[in-house]
Amino acid sequence: MTDQPIDVHVDNLETRFPGMVSQDSRQGYTGYLVKPEGLTAFATALRDQMGFRYLSSVTAVDYLAEDLMEVVYHAYRLEGGPALVFKTQVPRQEPHVPSLVPLFPGAEFQEREAWDLFGVRFDGHPDLRRILMWEGFGGHPMRKDWHEAYYEEEAKPFKNRWPEGQVYRIEDKVPYGHNVSYPSEFSPEGWVPQEDVALYAGLGKIQGNGDGSGGGLDTEQIVINLGPQHPSTHGVFRMVVRLDGETVVDLRPVMGYLHRNHEKLGERNTFLMNMPFTDRLDYLCSMSNNFGYALAVEKLMGIQPPERADYIRVMMAELTRIINHMLAIGFLLNDLGAYFTPVMYCFNERELILDVFEAVSGSRMMCNYFRFGGVARDLTQDAFGMVKRLVQERLPPKLDELERFLVKNEIVRERSIGVGVLSAEQAIALSAAGPVLRASGVPYDVRRAEPYSIYDRLEFDVCTRQHGDIYDRFLIRFDEMRQSLRILQQVVRDLPPGEIMTGKPQYQVRVPAGESYGRVENPKGELGFYLVSNGKANPYRYHIRSPSFINLTSLAQMCRGQKIADAVVILGSIDIVLGEVDR
Amino acid sequence: MPDDLSNPEYPIPEDLRGQVTITTLDKIYNWGRRSSVWPMFWGLACCAIEMIATATSRYDMARFGMEVMRPSPRQTDLMIISGTVTKKLIPQIVRLYNQVPEPKYVMAMGACASGGGPFKEGYNVVSGVDQFLPVDVYVPGCPPTPQALIHGFLVLHKKIAAQPIKAIPGYQKAALEPLPIPVLGPDLINLRDLPRIPAAASGSGPEEA
């Protein structure tokens, strides 16, 4: 990978950057505070000398009382180990932070998100536009002093919802009767809507063509919008593509069409109320989303679930992985033009696994099954029997069958081998995660790099593939399903009896002040929850490092120079879910 | 289906019962329409996955002649709004709705499309697609199970069966106006609200409780 010797000590950072870096000494906080003027030098040293080459998460926190805006970074070593957290603090009025995109291209979308939602300006960012809201939206919604139209109180439970109180709904009191509010100086007369001018202007053009100097035909480049309503964008997602003939010259993803304000709602809700909301992030993998959130809050509370609960959690998370990869493969084939047949086969297996979920949690998709310190309900004998039958009898042959149908198929191979290549270096730089990273040959899996729950005592391999093209991303999902089955067989074999909950189930959990970052290896990559608690009943900051969103950073890189028909397949091979991209 | 097609007021001779049915034009026409409702193939959010699950083998929408899901609004009878309607997307939804040929039907699938659902308080969420489109059937649930969605289809079938040909909106002589497409300003601008905006904006924002 790199020839430089890796400095394994990170405890001398303060002496190495005198006056620039200091330990974060606030109660319950970890990591380092870096002055904004020293941030670039610090990040460069981190990447090139200390081996923290993977910048996983960038987000902002609005400390209203201290009048500070804080940008939080999490960086990792690819050999494994915990995160190095570093932060930089700037005043709230005009927050300016140097952009890390020149060092870590994977921060591009995350910095845009911080600008969009918090109003933090990143100097040196190549394309600082709003990403989830539209250009011209009034204000930066995640700021603590920005109130939405249906604003009632800072935090739930609302006082007017008590049974003896006068119950009313806020929507009966807003001026328009629905969810809008305008700034006081706004008048529709003379107002011109902002179009996507900046978006189209930012699309790169190949220079030196169109005047006959290109050597071939004189072609005119055109800009095409795919989506937001398009059958192969896996939801409401838009790709703005500049085409030269059939070849993609440049591409910009546009998202936010499903931005459901998850984080703002999460900061109004109590800790437990967020659990059902996490189901609706990546709505194919609700169980593993629960897992990440439960881990983050348990870290803050300092509790451990009992043995049996851990086993049940891992069982559910791995079943979810099988569901997700099944659908990823099915929809990838759908994008390739096999239409609906593979999806039909994959959905058959999914239904059987959903039966298990329905038996344990009462719901097919939105399971809301994990609790802080355990799971909501015990795994019944019936459900256990179902899981046993699935992992021992039903799924392995079905997986073989699916593989036999698809893997050697000539059209699949022709369309996907060597297309949309992402090299290992690029994948790391672009902060890709999960199957996208591993298919490029980087053996990084959170379950091995920083084991959580009981993964440290389970036997499984971290799957990698070496080419980083669509075919490898397609095959690695088969590999991972096989490993999931391996894990499941061990879990089914060793499931211990006993309690499923530490302490008694409670409606309000007491969470001490501090910050935590819980991460799990979701089917789509590393899902992280960054929480800041100030000791109250609701999180002060609730941020999701969503793998789908960050994996999209590499989409343009993979699509340049490919055909437009391949761009659709490349998007399918990343396997995004818009609920998680837009949150 | 021939049971509710035949008109018992006209007795049919015993030996022709299997071949002849006497019915009304409305009935036979609506029987044809409701047995081939083509939904538009587009998903917004989580509900879309359950919608696709309804189309797959265990639940199978093909039983109602609904398996033809085309992504183009021009080949659509039914728009299933399957997911959260955000302010950023509602202009496109209204534009698509205007492109669907009459007679057209809208189904609000799930809590979000019906009324904002769990995300109702969000700043980017429209509290129900019925603020902009005329909704025919609401399917409750978060997400509705495939069974619930199929029940929604059956309710829609009943609704279609009960429409006399002369009363179908799209078959009238007068041309139908397209719905106004909302605009994205500092917040979503519903063009029906335009006259009220300056007054309300210059006043206070949301009233203090």
PDB file of C-alpha atoms in Angstrom, chain B residues 39-141:
ATOM      1  CA  PRO B  39     -50.233   1.187 -11.978  1.00  0.00           C
ATOM      2  CA  MET B  40     -47.290   3.464 -12.594  1.00  0.00           C
ATOM      3  CA  PHE B  41     -44.003   1.803 -11.751  1.00  0.00           C
ATOM      4  CA  TRP B  42     -42.269   4.221  -9.487  1.00  0.00           C
ATOM      5  CA  GLY B  43     -41.436   4.049  -5.839  1.00  0.00           C
ATOM      6  CA  LEU B  44     -40.798   6.845  -3.449  1.00  0.00           C
ATOM      7  CA  ALA B  45     -39.672   5.130  -0.277  1.00  0.00           C
ATOM      8  CA  CYS B  46     -40.185   2.152   1.954  1.00  0.00           C
ATOM      9  CA  CYS B  47     -43.733   1.561   0.719  1.00  0.00           C
ATOM     10  CA  ALA B  48     -42.355   0.980  -2.759  1.00  0.00           C
ATOM     11  CA  ILE B  49     -40.611  -2.154  -1.518  1.00  0.00           C
ATOM     12  CA  GLU B  50     -43.903  -3.502  -0.223  1.00  0.00           C
ATOM     13  CA  MET B  51     -45.489  -2.495  -3.504  1.00  0.00           C
ATOM     14  CA  ILE B  52     -42.885  -4.553  -5.352  1.00  0.00           C
ATOM     15  CA  ALA B  53     -43.433  -7.374  -2.880  1.00  0.00           C
ATOM     16  CA  THR B  54     -47.107  -7.225  -3.796  1.00  0.00           C
ATOM     17  CA  ALA B  55     -46.133  -7.669  -7.411  1.00  0.00           C
ATOM     18  CA  THR B  56     -43.996 -10.737  -6.680  1.00  0.00           C
ATOM     19  CA  SER B  57     -45.068 -14.313  -6.485  1.00  0.00           C
ATOM     20  CA  ARG B  58     -46.441 -14.647  -2.990  1.00  0.00           C
ATOM     21  CA  TYR B  59     -49.062 -11.911  -3.343  1.00  0.00           C
ATOM     22  CA  ASP B  60     -49.184 -11.410  -7.088  1.00  0.00           C
ATOM     23  CA  MET B  61     -50.976  -8.374  -8.450  1.00  0.00           C
ATOM     24  CA  ALA B  62     -51.375 -10.130 -11.775  1.00  0.00           C
ATOM     25  CA  ARG B  63     -54.578 -11.670 -10.442  1.00  0.00           C
ATOM     26  CA  PHE B  64     -56.217  -8.285 -10.946  1.00  0.00           C
ATOM     27  CA  GLY B  65     -54.701  -7.622 -14.322  1.00  0.00           C
ATOM     28  CA  MET B  66     -52.358  -5.137 -12.673  1.00  0.00           C
ATOM     29  CA  GLU B  67     -49.027  -6.702 -13.469  1.00  0.00           C
ATOM     30  CA  VAL B  68     -48.277  -4.269 -16.252  1.00  0.00           C
ATOM     31  CA  MET B  69     -46.347  -1.610 -14.396  1.00  0.00           C
ATOM     32  CA  ARG B  70     -44.948   0.940 -16.763  1.00  0.00           C
ATOM     33  CA  PRO B  71     -42.658   3.725 -15.669  1.00  0.00           C
ATOM     34  CA  SER B  72     -44.246   6.171 -18.048  1.00  0.00           C
ATOM     35  CA  PRO B  73     -47.210   8.226 -16.868  1.00  0.00           C
ATOM     36  CA  ARG B  74     -48.676   8.045 -20.365  1.00  0.00           C
ATOM     37  CA  GLN B  75     -49.461   4.340 -19.958  1.00  0.00           C
ATOM     38  CA  THR B  76     -50.925   4.558 -16.513  1.00  0.00           C
ATOM     39  CA  ASP B  77     -54.326   4.490 -14.908  1.00  0.00           C
ATOM     40  CA  LEU B  78     -53.284   4.488 -11.290  1.00  0.00           C
ATOM     41  CA  MET B  79     -50.611   6.479  -9.515  1.00  0.00           C
ATOM     42  CA  ILE B  80     -49.598   4.756  -6.313  1.00  0.00           C
ATOM     43  CA  ILE B  81     -47.916   7.379  -4.157  1.00  0.00           C
ATOM     44  CA  SER B  82     -45.788   4.873  -2.304  1.00  0.00           C
ATOM     45  CA  GLY B  83     -43.779   6.796   0.214  1.00  0.00           C
ATOM     46  CA  THR B  84     -42.996  10.097   1.795  1.00  0.00           C
ATOM     47  CA  VAL B  85     -43.828  13.104  -0.336  1.00  0.00           C
ATOM     48  CA  THR B  86     -41.175  15.743   0.156  1.00  0.00           C
ATOM     49  CA  LYS B  87     -41.330  19.365  -0.821  1.00  0.00           C
ATOM     50  CA  LYS B  88     -38.453  18.885  -3.195  1.00  0.00           C
ATOM     51  CA  LEU B  89     -40.315  16.181  -5.089  1.00  0.00           C
ATOM     52  CA  ILE B  90     -43.903  17.433  -5.121  1.00  0.00           C
ATOM     53  CA  PRO B  91     -43.439  19.588  -8.261  1.00  0.00           C
ATOM     54  CA  GLN B  92     -42.405  16.461 -10.154  1.00  0.00           C
ATOM     55  CA  ILE B  93     -45.296  14.452  -8.718  1.00  0.00           C
ATOM     56  CA  VAL B  94     -47.843  17.052  -9.796  1.00  0.00           C
ATOM     57  CA  ARG B  95     -46.210  17.269 -13.212  1.00  0.00           C
ATOM     58  CA  LEU B  96     -46.429  13.509 -13.584  1.00  0.00           C
ATOM     59  CA  TYR B  97     -50.033  13.521 -12.464  1.00  0.00           C
ATOM     60  CA  ASN B  98     -50.869  16.083 -15.120  1.00  0.00           C
ATOM     61  CA  GLN B  99     -49.348  13.778 -17.737  1.00  0.00           C
ATOM     62  CA  VAL B 100     -51.468  10.756 -16.820  1.00  0.00           C
ATOM     63  CA  PRO B 101     -54.360  10.383 -19.247  1.00  0.00           C
ATOM     64  CA  GLU B 102     -57.900  10.444 -17.934  1.00  0.00           C
ATOM     65  CA  PRO B 103     -59.565   8.572 -16.305  1.00  0.00           C
ATOM     66  CA  LYS B 104     -56.882   8.461 -13.668  1.00  0.00           C
ATOM     67  CA  TYR B 105     -56.798   7.388 -10.063  1.00  0.00           C
ATOM     68  CA  VAL B 106     -54.460   8.149  -7.181  1.00  0.00           C
ATOM     69  CA  MET B 107     -53.775   5.856  -4.278  1.00  0.00           C
ATOM     70  CA  ALA B 108     -52.038   7.242  -1.205  1.00  0.00           C
ATOM     71  CA  MET B 109     -50.149   4.246   0.079  1.00  0.00           C
ATOM     72  CA  GLY B 110     -49.032   4.347   3.663  1.00  0.00           C
ATOM     73  CA  ALA B 111     -49.078   6.902   6.430  1.00  0.00           C
ATOM     74  CA  CYS B 112     -46.652   9.351   4.803  1.00  0.00           C
ATOM     75  CA  ALA B 113     -48.568   9.770   1.583  1.00  0.00           C
ATOM     76  CA  SER B 114     -51.861   9.924   3.460  1.00  0.00           C
ATOM     77  CA  GLY B 115     -50.912  12.520   6.036  1.00  0.00           C
ATOM     78  CA  GLY B 116     -47.197  12.920   6.573  1.00  0.00           C
ATOM     79  CA  GLY B 117     -46.825   9.871   8.736  1.00  0.00           C
ATOM     80  CA  PRO B 118     -44.017   9.692  11.256  1.00  0.00           C
ATOM     81  CA  PHE B 119     -42.137  12.416   9.414  1.00  0.00           C
ATOM     82  CA  LYS B 120     -44.969  14.895   9.513  1.00  0.00           C
ATOM     83  CA  GLU B 121     -43.112  17.484  11.581  1.00  0.00           C
ATOM     84  CA  GLY B 122     -40.163  17.535   9.211  1.00  0.00           C
ATOM     85  CA  TYR B 123     -39.368  20.743   7.394  1.00  0.00           C
ATOM     86  CA  ASN B 124     -39.137  19.019   4.018  1.00  0.00           C
ATOM     87  CA  VAL B 125     -42.225  16.831   4.248  1.00  0.00           C
ATOM     88  CA  VAL B 126     -45.621  17.508   2.700  1.00  0.00           C
ATOM     89  CA  SER B 127     -48.358  16.463   5.122  1.00  0.00           C
ATOM     90  CA  GLY B 128     -50.109  14.173   2.754  1.00  0.00           C
ATOM     91  CA  VAL B 129     -50.194  14.116  -1.004  1.00  0.00           C
ATOM     92  CA  ASP B 130     -53.886  15.064  -0.891  1.00  0.00           C
ATOM     93  CA  GLN B 131     -52.860  18.679  -0.409  1.00  0.00           C
ATOM     94  CA  PHE B 132     -51.943  18.691  -4.078  1.00  0.00           C
ATOM     95  CA  LEU B 133     -53.601  15.722  -5.776  1.00  0.00           C
ATOM     96  CA  PRO B 134     -57.113  14.314  -5.540  1.00  0.00           C
ATOM     97  CA  VAL B 135     -56.677  10.995  -3.763  1.00  0.00           C
ATOM     98  CA  ASP B 136     -59.115   8.140  -4.402  1.00  0.00           C
ATOM     99  CA  VAL B 137     -58.008   5.491  -1.939  1.00  0.00           C
ATOM    100  CA  TYR B 138     -55.985   5.783   1.242  1.00  0.00           C
ATOM    101  CA  VAL B 139     -54.160   2.684   2.405  1.00  0.00           C
ATOM    102  CA  PRO B 140     -53.195   2.899   6.079  1.00  0.00           C
ATOM    103  CA  GLY B 141     -50.086   1.319   7.501  1.00  0.00           C
TER     104      GLY B 141
END
